[in-house]
Amino acid sequence: VRDTTEQQKSRAERERLSEFVLLLFRLATRFINLPVQQMEGAIDAALRDVGSFVRADRAYLFAYDLQAQTASNTHEWCAPGVTAQKDQLQNIPVQQLPDWLDAHQEGQPINIPDVLALPPGDLRGFLEPQGILSLLTQPMMNGDTCLGFVGLDSVKTKSNFGDEELKLLELFAQMLVNMQLRAQVAAQVHGMTEQLEQKVEERTQQLNESVKLLQTVNRELESFTYSASHDLRTPLRGIEGFSAL
């Protein structure tokens, strides 16, 4: 008799690690050199892959508006049978999430294994109506600035999100930050191109107007020259005749 429990566990861990590496490779290859126009669809597909891999019920992306002190759900994936919450989570005042923004601005994730164990208050009152039993969020940091966060929810059963899920969200969040920076640069380049095209169009219009004005002046000059030569012809003939005499 030989106990193979440890061997099976080790094999399962190796298989899980291989799936983890393949998922990261798939996410990285999806975002490398991705046209900005296809970014929205790629983010939705990546949330589906991440949420399915960790067996979450929701995977989502929030953006912070630090000036308005609000947060909005920009992308959301839901497992079959799970109610979407995106439409209800727009322009949420960060005051409804005590210490939430502060932790994210410090680059700290938020892991709540049991929402129902939270003390009564704003945070529980915000999460419980969404049916959330457990959640994990990871801030998206651009240097010292927090752009938003990516998160996972469990609504069917409680989940103990651990190091694997956290590491996955960390890498995924950095990919999303890079994509957003690319989109911002592309928008700036597009804006500068439009300004340049507008200036070229304005200068071209000014040049065309100058050409039209010059053509008008040339026609007037030609008309004046013709009139002057015609008016001078008769006296010149008289002078020529007297000179001959």
C-alpha positions as protocol buffer text, in pm:
chain_id: "A"
residue {
  index: 1
  type: VAL
  ca { x: 0 y: 0 z: 0 }
}
residue {
  index: 2
  type: ARG
  ca { x: 140 y: 339 z: -99 }
}
residue {
  index: 3
  type: ASP
  ca { x: -18 y: 675 z: -10 }
}
residue {
  index: 4
  type: THR
  ca { x: -13 y: 896 z: -324 }
}
residue {
  index: 5
  type: THR
  ca { x: -193 y: 1193 z: -169 }
}
residue {
  index: 6
  type: GLU
  ca { x: 117 y: 1413 z: -165 }
}
residue {
  index: 7
  type: GLN
  ca { x: 208 y: 1317 z: -521 }
}
residue {
  index: 8
  type: GLN
  ca { x: -141 y: 1402 z: -643 }
}
residue {
  index: 9
  type: LYS
  ca { x: -131 y: 1730 z: -456 }
}
residue {
  index: 10
  type: SER
  ca { x: 209 y: 1811 z: -603 }
}
residue {
  index: 11
  type: ARG
  ca { x: 86 y: 1723 z: -952 }
}
residue {
  index: 12
  type: ALA
  ca { x: -222 y: 1941 z: -908 }
}
residue {
  index: 13
  type: GLU
  ca { x: -3 y: 2232 z: -791 }
}
residue {
  index: 14
  type: ARG
  ca { x: 224 y: 2194 z: -1094 }
}
residue {
  index: 15
  type: GLU
  ca { x: -76 y: 2187 z: -1326 }
}
residue {
  index: 16
  type: ARG
  ca { x: -220 y: 2494 z: -1157 }
}
residue {
  index: 17
  type: LEU
  ca { x: 114 y: 2674 z: -1190 }
}
residue {
  index: 18
  type: SER
  ca { x: 128 y: 2585 z: -1559 }
}
residue {
  index: 19
  type: GLU
  ca { x: -223 y: 2721 z: -1609 }
}
residue {
  index: 20
  type: PHE
  ca { x: -123 y: 3037 z: -1420 }
}
residue {
  index: 21
  type: VAL
  ca { x: 182 y: 3091 z: -1642 }
}
residue {
  index: 22
  type: LEU
  ca { x: -22 y: 3026 z: -1957 }
}
residue {
  index: 23
  type: LEU
  ca { x: -284 y: 3276 z: -1844 }
}
residue {
  index: 24
  type: LEU
  ca { x: -19 y: 3545 z: -1787 }
}
residue {
  index: 25
  type: PHE
  ca { x: 134 y: 3467 z: -2125 }
}
residue {
  index: 26
  type: ARG
  ca { x: -206 y: 3494 z: -2291 }
}
residue {
  index: 27
  type: LEU
  ca { x: -278 y: 3826 z: -2121 }
}
residue {
  index: 28
  type: ALA
  ca { x: 63 y: 3968 z: -2210 }
}
residue {
  index: 29
  type: THR
  ca { x: 42 y: 3865 z: -2575 }
}
residue {
  index: 30
  type: ARG
  ca { x: -310 y: 4005 z: -2597 }
}
residue {
  index: 31
  type: PHE
  ca { x: -203 y: 4351 z: -2483 }
}
residue {
  index: 32
  type: ILE
  ca { x: 135 y: 4378 z: -2659 }
}
residue {
  index: 33
  type: ASN
  ca { x: 107 y: 4613 z: -2958 }
}
residue {
  index: 34
  type: LEU
  ca { x: -272 y: 4610 z: -2925 }
}
residue {
  index: 35
  type: PRO
  ca { x: -433 y: 4896 z: -3122 }
}
residue {
  index: 36
  type: VAL
  ca { x: -597 y: 5145 z: -2889 }
}
residue {
  index: 37
  type: GLN
  ca { x: -926 y: 5105 z: -3075 }
}
residue {
  index: 38
  type: GLN
  ca { x: -942 y: 4741 z: -2962 }
}
residue {
  index: 39
  type: MET
  ca { x: -855 y: 4808 z: -2597 }
}
residue {
  index: 40
  type: GLU
  ca { x: -1212 y: 4799 z: -2460 }
}
residue {
  index: 41
  type: GLY
  ca { x: -1286 y: 4454 z: -2600 }
}
residue {
  index: 42
  type: ALA
  ca { x: -948 y: 4321 z: -2488 }
}
residue {
  index: 43
  type: ILE
  ca { x: -1007 y: 4437 z: -2129 }
}
residue {
  index: 44
  type: ASP
  ca { x: -1348 y: 4267 z: -2121 }
}
residue {
  index: 45
  type: ALA
  ca { x: -1196 y: 3943 z: -2251 }
}
residue {
  index: 46
  type: ALA
  ca { x: -911 y: 3962 z: -1999 }
}
residue {
  index: 47
  type: LEU
  ca { x: -1153 y: 4012 z: -1709 }
}
residue {
  index: 48
  type: ARG
  ca { x: -1340 y: 3703 z: -1824 }
}
residue {
  index: 49
  type: ASP
  ca { x: -1019 y: 3498 z: -1835 }
}
residue {
  index: 50
  type: VAL
  ca { x: -899 y: 3620 z: -1494 }
}
residue {
  index: 51
  type: GLY
  ca { x: -1238 y: 3577 z: -1327 }
}
residue {
  index: 52
  type: SER
  ca { x: -1283 y: 3228 z: -1469 }
}
residue {
  index: 53
  type: PHE
  ca { x: -932 y: 3121 z: -1367 }
}
residue {
  index: 54
  type: VAL
  ca { x: -975 y: 3218 z: -1000 }
}
residue {
  index: 55
  type: ARG
  ca { x: -1341 y: 3101 z: -998 }
}
residue {
  index: 56
  type: ALA
  ca { x: -1470 y: 3444 z: -903 }
}
residue {
  index: 57
  type: ASP
  ca { x: -1827 y: 3551 z: -968 }
}
residue {
  index: 58
  type: ARG
  ca { x: -1735 y: 3899 z: -1083 }
}
residue {
  index: 59
  type: ALA
  ca { x: -1421 y: 4063 z: -1218 }
}
residue {
  index: 60
  type: TYR
  ca { x: -1426 y: 4436 z: -1272 }
}
residue {
  index: 61
  type: LEU
  ca { x: -1234 y: 4755 z: -1325 }
}
residue {
  index: 62
  type: PHE
  ca { x: -1291 y: 5089 z: -1151 }
}
residue {
  index: 63
  type: ALA
  ca { x: -1151 y: 5429 z: -1240 }
}
residue {
  index: 64
  type: TYR
  ca { x: -1092 y: 5702 z: -981 }
}
residue {
  index: 65
  type: ASP
  ca { x: -1170 y: 6067 z: -1048 }
}
residue {
  index: 66
  type: LEU
  ca { x: -952 y: 6218 z: -777 }
}
residue {
  index: 67
  type: GLN
  ca { x: -1066 y: 6572 z: -852 }
}
residue {
  index: 68
  type: ALA
  ca { x: -1434 y: 6484 z: -812 }
}
residue {
  index: 69
  type: GLN
  ca { x: -1356 y: 6226 z: -540 }
}
residue {
  index: 70
  type: THR
  ca { x: -1562 y: 5960 z: -715 }
}
residue {
  index: 71
  type: ALA
  ca { x: -1513 y: 5609 z: -851 }
}
residue {
  index: 72
  type: SER
  ca { x: -1688 y: 5451 z: -1151 }
}
residue {
  index: 73
  type: ASN
  ca { x: -1714 y: 5093 z: -1273 }
}
residue {
  index: 74
  type: THR
  ca { x: -1580 y: 5100 z: -1630 }
}
residue {
  index: 75
  type: HIS
  ca { x: -1564 y: 4727 z: -1713 }
}
residue {
  index: 76
  type: GLU
  ca { x: -1731 y: 4422 z: -1562 }
}
residue {
  index: 77
  type: TRP
  ca { x: -1746 y: 4048 z: -1624 }
}
residue {
  index: 78
  type: CYS
  ca { x: -2002 y: 3829 z: -1446 }
}
residue {
  index: 79
  type: ALA
  ca { x: -2020 y: 3452 z: -1421 }
}
residue {
  index: 80
  type: PRO
  ca { x: -2340 y: 3287 z: -1547 }
}
residue {
  index: 81
  type: GLY
  ca { x: -2633 y: 3356 z: -1315 }
}
residue {
  index: 82
  type: VAL
  ca { x: -2463 y: 3652 z: -1144 }
}
residue {
  index: 83
  type: THR
  ca { x: -2633 y: 3992 z: -1160 }
}
residue {
  index: 84
  type: ALA
  ca { x: -2431 y: 4274 z: -1313 }
}
residue {
  index: 85
  type: GLN
  ca { x: -2378 y: 4587 z: -1103 }
}
residue {
  index: 86
  type: LYS
  ca { x: -2196 y: 4816 z: -1346 }
}
residue {
  index: 87
  type: ASP
  ca { x: -2487 y: 5050 z: -1418 }
}
residue {
  index: 88
  type: GLN
  ca { x: -2546 y: 5112 z: -1047 }
}
residue {
  index: 89
  type: LEU
  ca { x: -2179 y: 5182 z: -975 }
}
residue {
  index: 90
  type: GLN
  ca { x: -2118 y: 5509 z: -1153 }
}
residue {
  index: 91
  type: ASN
  ca { x: -1975 y: 5823 z: -988 }
}
residue {
  index: 92
  type: ILE
  ca { x: -1975 y: 5664 z: -641 }
}
residue {
  index: 93
  type: PRO
  ca { x: -1850 y: 5915 z: -379 }
}
residue {
  index: 94
  type: VAL
  ca { x: -1539 y: 5772 z: -217 }
}
residue {
  index: 95
  type: GLN
  ca { x: -1681 y: 5879 z: 120 }
}
residue {
  index: 96
  type: GLN
  ca { x: -1906 y: 5573 z: 96 }
}
residue {
  index: 97
  type: LEU
  ca { x: -1592 y: 5355 z: 112 }
}
residue {
  index: 98
  type: PRO
  ca { x: -1412 y: 5448 z: 436 }
}
residue {
  index: 99
  type: ASP
  ca { x: -1032 y: 5421 z: 410 }
}
residue {
  index: 100
  type: TRP
  ca { x: -1075 y: 5252 z: 69 }
}
residue {
  index: 101
  type: LEU
  ca { x: -911 y: 5526 z: -138 }
}
residue {
  index: 102
  type: ASP
  ca { x: -641 y: 5589 z: 124 }
}
residue {
  index: 103
  type: ALA
  ca { x: -531 y: 5225 z: 111 }
}
residue {
  index: 104
  type: HIS
  ca { x: -529 y: 5221 z: -268 }
}
residue {
  index: 105
  type: GLN
  ca { x: -331 y: 5545 z: -291 }
}
residue {
  index: 106
  type: GLU
  ca { x: -68 y: 5378 z: -76 }
}
residue {
  index: 107
  type: GLY
  ca { x: -61 y: 5085 z: -321 }
}
residue {
  index: 108
  type: GLN
  ca { x: -225 y: 4848 z: -74 }
}
residue {
  index: 109
  type: PRO
  ca { x: -477 y: 4580 z: -184 }
}
residue {
  index: 110
  type: ILE
  ca { x: -804 y: 4530 z: 2 }
}
residue {
  index: 111
  type: ASN
  ca { x: -897 y: 4172 z: 91 }
}
residue {
  index: 112
  type: ILE
  ca { x: -1228 y: 4107 z: 268 }
}
residue {
  index: 113
  type: PRO
  ca { x: -1285 y: 3732 z: 309 }
}
residue {
  index: 114
  type: ASP
  ca { x: -1625 y: 3773 z: 479 }
}
residue {
  index: 115
  type: VAL
  ca { x: -1832 y: 4084 z: 412 }
}
residue {
  index: 116
  type: LEU
  ca { x: -2102 y: 3971 z: 657 }
}
residue {
  index: 117
  type: ALA
  ca { x: -1843 y: 3974 z: 935 }
}
residue {
  index: 118
  type: LEU
  ca { x: -1780 y: 4346 z: 886 }
}
residue {
  index: 119
  type: PRO
  ca { x: -1926 y: 4575 z: 1153 }
}
residue {
  index: 120
  type: PRO
  ca { x: -2239 y: 4765 z: 1050 }
}
residue {
  index: 121
  type: GLY
  ca { x: -2143 y: 5082 z: 865 }
}
residue {
  index: 122
  type: ASP
  ca { x: -2094 y: 5248 z: 528 }
}
residue {
  index: 123
  type: LEU
  ca { x: -1863 y: 4983 z: 382 }
}
residue {
  index: 124
  type: ARG
  ca { x: -2084 y: 4688 z: 467 }
}
residue {
  index: 125
  type: GLY
  ca { x: -2390 y: 4888 z: 364 }
}
residue {
  index: 126
  type: PHE
  ca { x: -2226 y: 4945 z: 25 }
}
residue {
  index: 127
  type: LEU
  ca { x: -2109 y: 4587 z: -39 }
}
residue {
  index: 128
  type: GLU
  ca { x: -2390 y: 4378 z: 106 }
}
residue {
  index: 129
  type: PRO
  ca { x: -2670 y: 4502 z: -127 }
}
residue {
  index: 130
  type: GLN
  ca { x: -2456 y: 4385 z: -419 }
}
residue {
  index: 131
  type: GLY
  ca { x: -2461 y: 4035 z: -276 }
}
residue {
  index: 132
  type: ILE
  ca { x: -2085 y: 4035 z: -222 }
}
residue {
  index: 133
  type: LEU
  ca { x: -1963 y: 3775 z: 27 }
}
residue {
  index: 134
  type: SER
  ca { x: -1588 y: 3810 z: -36 }
}
residue {
  index: 135
  type: LEU
  ca { x: -1376 y: 4047 z: -240 }
}
residue {
  index: 136
  type: LEU
  ca { x: -1020 y: 4132 z: -337 }
}
residue {
  index: 137
  type: THR
  ca { x: -913 y: 4460 z: -498 }
}
residue {
  index: 138
  type: GLN
  ca { x: -573 y: 4569 z: -630 }
}
residue {
  index: 139
  type: PRO
  ca { x: -494 y: 4936 z: -702 }
}
residue {
  index: 140
  type: MET
  ca { x: -363 y: 5039 z: -1043 }
}
residue {
  index: 141
  type: MET
  ca { x: -62 y: 5257 z: -970 }
}
residue {
  index: 142
  type: ASN
  ca { x: 115 y: 5493 z: -1207 }
}
residue {
  index: 143
  type: GLY
  ca { x: 408 y: 5589 z: -989 }
}
residue {
  index: 144
  type: ASP
  ca { x: 254 y: 5747 z: -680 }
}
residue {
  index: 145
  type: THR
  ca { x: -82 y: 5809 z: -849 }
}
residue {
  index: 146
  type: CYS
  ca { x: -368 y: 5563 z: -816 }
}
residue {
  index: 147
  type: LEU
  ca { x: -570 y: 5550 z: -1139 }
}
residue {
  index: 148
  type: GLY
  ca { x: -827 y: 5299 z: -1015 }
}
residue {
  index: 149
  type: PHE
  ca { x: -844 y: 4936 z: -913 }
}
residue {
  index: 150
  type: VAL
  ca { x: -920 y: 4591 z: -1046 }
}
residue {
  index: 151
  type: GLY
  ca { x: -1123 y: 4357 z: -828 }
}
residue {
  index: 152
  type: LEU
  ca { x: -1279 y: 4016 z: -778 }
}
residue {
  index: 153
  type: ASP
  ca { x: -1611 y: 3937 z: -607 }
}
residue {
  index: 154
  type: SER
  ca { x: -1761 y: 3616 z: -474 }
}
residue {
  index: 155
  type: VAL
  ca { x: -2139 y: 3623 z: -440 }
}
residue {
  index: 156
  type: LYS
  ca { x: -2241 y: 3256 z: -441 }
}
residue {
  index: 157
  type: THR
  ca { x: -2006 y: 3133 z: -169 }
}
residue {
  index: 158
  type: LYS
  ca { x: -1735 y: 3293 z: 40 }
}
residue {
  index: 159
  type: SER
  ca { x: -1384 y: 3275 z: -104 }
}
residue {
  index: 160
  type: ASN
  ca { x: -1048 y: 3301 z: 64 }
}
residue {
  index: 161
  type: PHE
  ca { x: -852 y: 3490 z: -198 }
}
residue {
  index: 162
  type: GLY
  ca { x: -483 y: 3425 z: -140 }
}
residue {
  index: 163
  type: ASP
  ca { x: -137 y: 3496 z: -278 }
}
residue {
  index: 164
  type: GLU
  ca { x: -212 y: 3346 z: -619 }
}
residue {
  index: 165
  type: GLU
  ca { x: -509 y: 3572 z: -683 }
}
residue {
  index: 166
  type: LEU
  ca { x: -325 y: 3873 z: -544 }
}
residue {
  index: 167
  type: LYS
  ca { x: -20 y: 3814 z: -764 }
}
residue {
  index: 168
  type: LEU
  ca { x: -241 y: 3771 z: -1067 }
}
residue {
  index: 169
  type: LEU
  ca { x: -423 y: 4097 z: -996 }
}
residue {
  index: 170
  type: GLU
  ca { x: -92 y: 4279 z: -940 }
}
residue {
  index: 171
  type: LEU
  ca { x: 39 y: 4177 z: -1283 }
}
residue {
  index: 172
  type: PHE
  ca { x: -295 y: 4236 z: -1449 }
}
residue {
  index: 173
  type: ALA
  ca { x: -324 y: 4583 z: -1290 }
}
residue {
  index: 174
  type: GLN
  ca { x: 18 y: 4680 z: -1426 }
}
residue {
  index: 175
  type: MET
  ca { x: -83 y: 4564 z: -1774 }
}
residue {
  index: 176
  type: LEU
  ca { x: -395 y: 4778 z: -1750 }
}
residue {
  index: 177
  type: VAL
  ca { x: -194 y: 5082 z: -1638 }
}
residue {
  index: 178
  type: ASN
  ca { x: 39 y: 5041 z: -1934 }
}
residue {
  index: 179
  type: MET
  ca { x: -262 y: 5018 z: -2166 }
}
residue {
  index: 180
  type: GLN
  ca { x: -418 y: 5333 z: -2018 }
}
residue {
  index: 181
  type: LEU
  ca { x: -90 y: 5523 z: -2055 }
}
residue {
  index: 182
  type: ARG
  ca { x: -71 y: 5413 z: -2417 }
}
residue {
  index: 183
  type: ALA
  ca { x: -427 y: 5530 z: -2471 }
}
residue {
  index: 184
  type: GLN
  ca { x: -348 y: 5869 z: -2313 }
}
residue {
  index: 185
  type: VAL
  ca { x: -40 y: 5913 z: -2532 }
}
residue {
  index: 186
  type: ALA
  ca { x: -239 y: 5812 z: -2839 }
}
residue {
  index: 187
  type: ALA
  ca { x: -511 y: 6064 z: -2747 }
}
residue {
  index: 188
  type: GLN
  ca { x: -249 y: 6338 z: -2703 }
}
residue {
  index: 189
  type: VAL
  ca { x: -89 y: 6253 z: -3038 }
}
residue {
  index: 190
  type: HIS
  ca { x: -432 y: 6250 z: -3202 }
}
residue {
  index: 191
  type: GLY
  ca { x: -514 y: 6588 z: -3049 }
}
residue {
  index: 192
  type: MET
  ca { x: -181 y: 6736 z: -3162 }
}
residue {
  index: 193
  type: THR
  ca { x: -236 y: 6594 z: -3511 }
}
residue {
  index: 194
  type: GLU
  ca { x: -582 y: 6750 z: -3530 }
}
residue {
  index: 195
  type: GLN
  ca { x: -440 y: 7085 z: -3416 }
}
residue {
  index: 196
  type: LEU
  ca { x: -164 y: 7063 z: -3675 }
}
residue {
  index: 197
  type: GLU
  ca { x: -412 y: 6971 z: -3948 }
}
residue {
  index: 198
  type: GLN
  ca { x: -634 y: 7261 z: -3844 }
}
residue {
  index: 199
  type: LYS
  ca { x: -339 y: 7502 z: -3857 }
}
residue {
  index: 200
  type: VAL
  ca { x: -237 y: 7369 z: -4198 }
}
residue {
  index: 201
  type: GLU
  ca { x: -594 y: 7411 z: -4320 }
}
residue {
  index: 202
  type: GLU
  ca { x: -607 y: 7767 z: -4185 }
}
residue {
  index: 203
  type: ARG
  ca { x: -272 y: 7855 z: -4344 }
}
residue {
  index: 204
  type: THR
  ca { x: -384 y: 7697 z: -4672 }
}
residue {
  index: 205
  type: GLN
  ca { x: -705 y: 7899 z: -4664 }
}
residue {
  index: 206
  type: GLN
  ca { x: -508 y: 8217 z: -4591 }
}
residue {
  index: 207
  type: LEU
  ca { x: -273 y: 8135 z: -4878 }
}
residue {
  index: 208
  type: ASN
  ca { x: -565 y: 8075 z: -5114 }
}
residue {
  index: 209
  type: GLU
  ca { x: -718 y: 8408 z: -5013 }
}
residue {
  index: 210
  type: SER
  ca { x: -383 y: 8580 z: -5070 }
}
residue {
  index: 211
  type: VAL
  ca { x: -354 y: 8419 z: -5414 }
}
residue {
  index: 212
  type: LYS
  ca { x: -708 y: 8531 z: -5504 }
}
residue {
  index: 213
  type: LEU
  ca { x: -628 y: 8884 z: -5385 }
}
residue {
  index: 214
  type: LEU
  ca { x: -306 y: 8886 z: -5587 }
}
residue {
  index: 215
  type: GLN
  ca { x: -491 y: 8765 z: -5896 }
}
residue {
  index: 216
  type: THR
  ca { x: -746 y: 9044 z: -5853 }
}
residue {
  index: 217
  type: VAL
  ca { x: -470 y: 9303 z: -5815 }
}
residue {
  index: 218
  type: ASN
  ca { x: -293 y: 9165 z: -6125 }
}
residue {
  index: 219
  type: ARG
  ca { x: -614 y: 9191 z: -6329 }
}
residue {
  index: 220
  type: GLU
  ca { x: -666 y: 9550 z: -6209 }
}
residue {
  index: 221
  type: LEU
  ca { x: -303 y: 9631 z: -6292 }
}
residue {
  index: 222
  type: GLU
  ca { x: -339 y: 9480 z: -6639 }
}
residue {
  index: 223
  type: SER
  ca { x: -657 y: 9683 z: -6694 }
}
residue {
  index: 224
  type: PHE
  ca { x: -483 y: 10001 z: -6577 }
}
residue {
  index: 225
  type: THR
  ca { x: -183 y: 9933 z: -6798 }
}
residue {
  index: 226
  type: TYR
  ca { x: -406 y: 9880 z: -7101 }
}
residue {
  index: 227
  type: SER
  ca { x: -601 y: 10198 z: -7029 }
}
residue {
  index: 228
  type: ALA
  ca { x: -285 y: 10401 z: -6972 }
}
residue {
  index: 229
  type: SER
  ca { x: -121 y: 10276 z: -7292 }
}
residue {
  index: 230
  type: HIS
  ca { x: -438 y: 10351 z: -7491 }
}
residue {
  index: 231
  type: ASP
  ca { x: -470 y: 10700 z: -7344 }
}
residue {
  index: 232
  type: LEU
  ca { x: -103 y: 10781 z: -7411 }
}
residue {
  index: 233
  type: ARG
  ca { x: -103 y: 10651 z: -7769 }
}
residue {
  index: 234
  type: THR
  ca { x: -264 y: 10961 z: -7929 }
}
residue {
  index: 235
  type: PRO
  ca { x: -40 y: 11229 z: -7766 }
}
residue {
  index: 236
  type: LEU
  ca { x: 265 y: 11015 z: -7835 }
}
residue {
  index: 237
  type: ARG
  ca { x: 174 y: 11005 z: -8204 }
}
residue {
  index: 238
  type: GLY
  ca { x: 139 y: 11384 z: -8199 }
}
residue {
  index: 239
  type: ILE
  ca { x: 478 y: 11423 z: -8034 }
}
residue {
  index: 240
  type: GLU
  ca { x: 624 y: 11180 z: -8286 }
}
residue {
  index: 241
  type: GLY
  ca { x: 475 y: 11381 z: -8575 }
}
residue {
  index: 242
  type: PHE
  ca { x: 600 y: 11716 z: -8447 }
}
residue {
  index: 243
  type: SER
  ca { x: 939 y: 11560 z: -8384 }
}
residue {
  index: 244
  type: ALA
  ca { x: 953 y: 11441 z: -8745 }
}
residue {
  index: 245
  type: LEU
  ca { x: 864 y: 11787 z: -8871 }
}
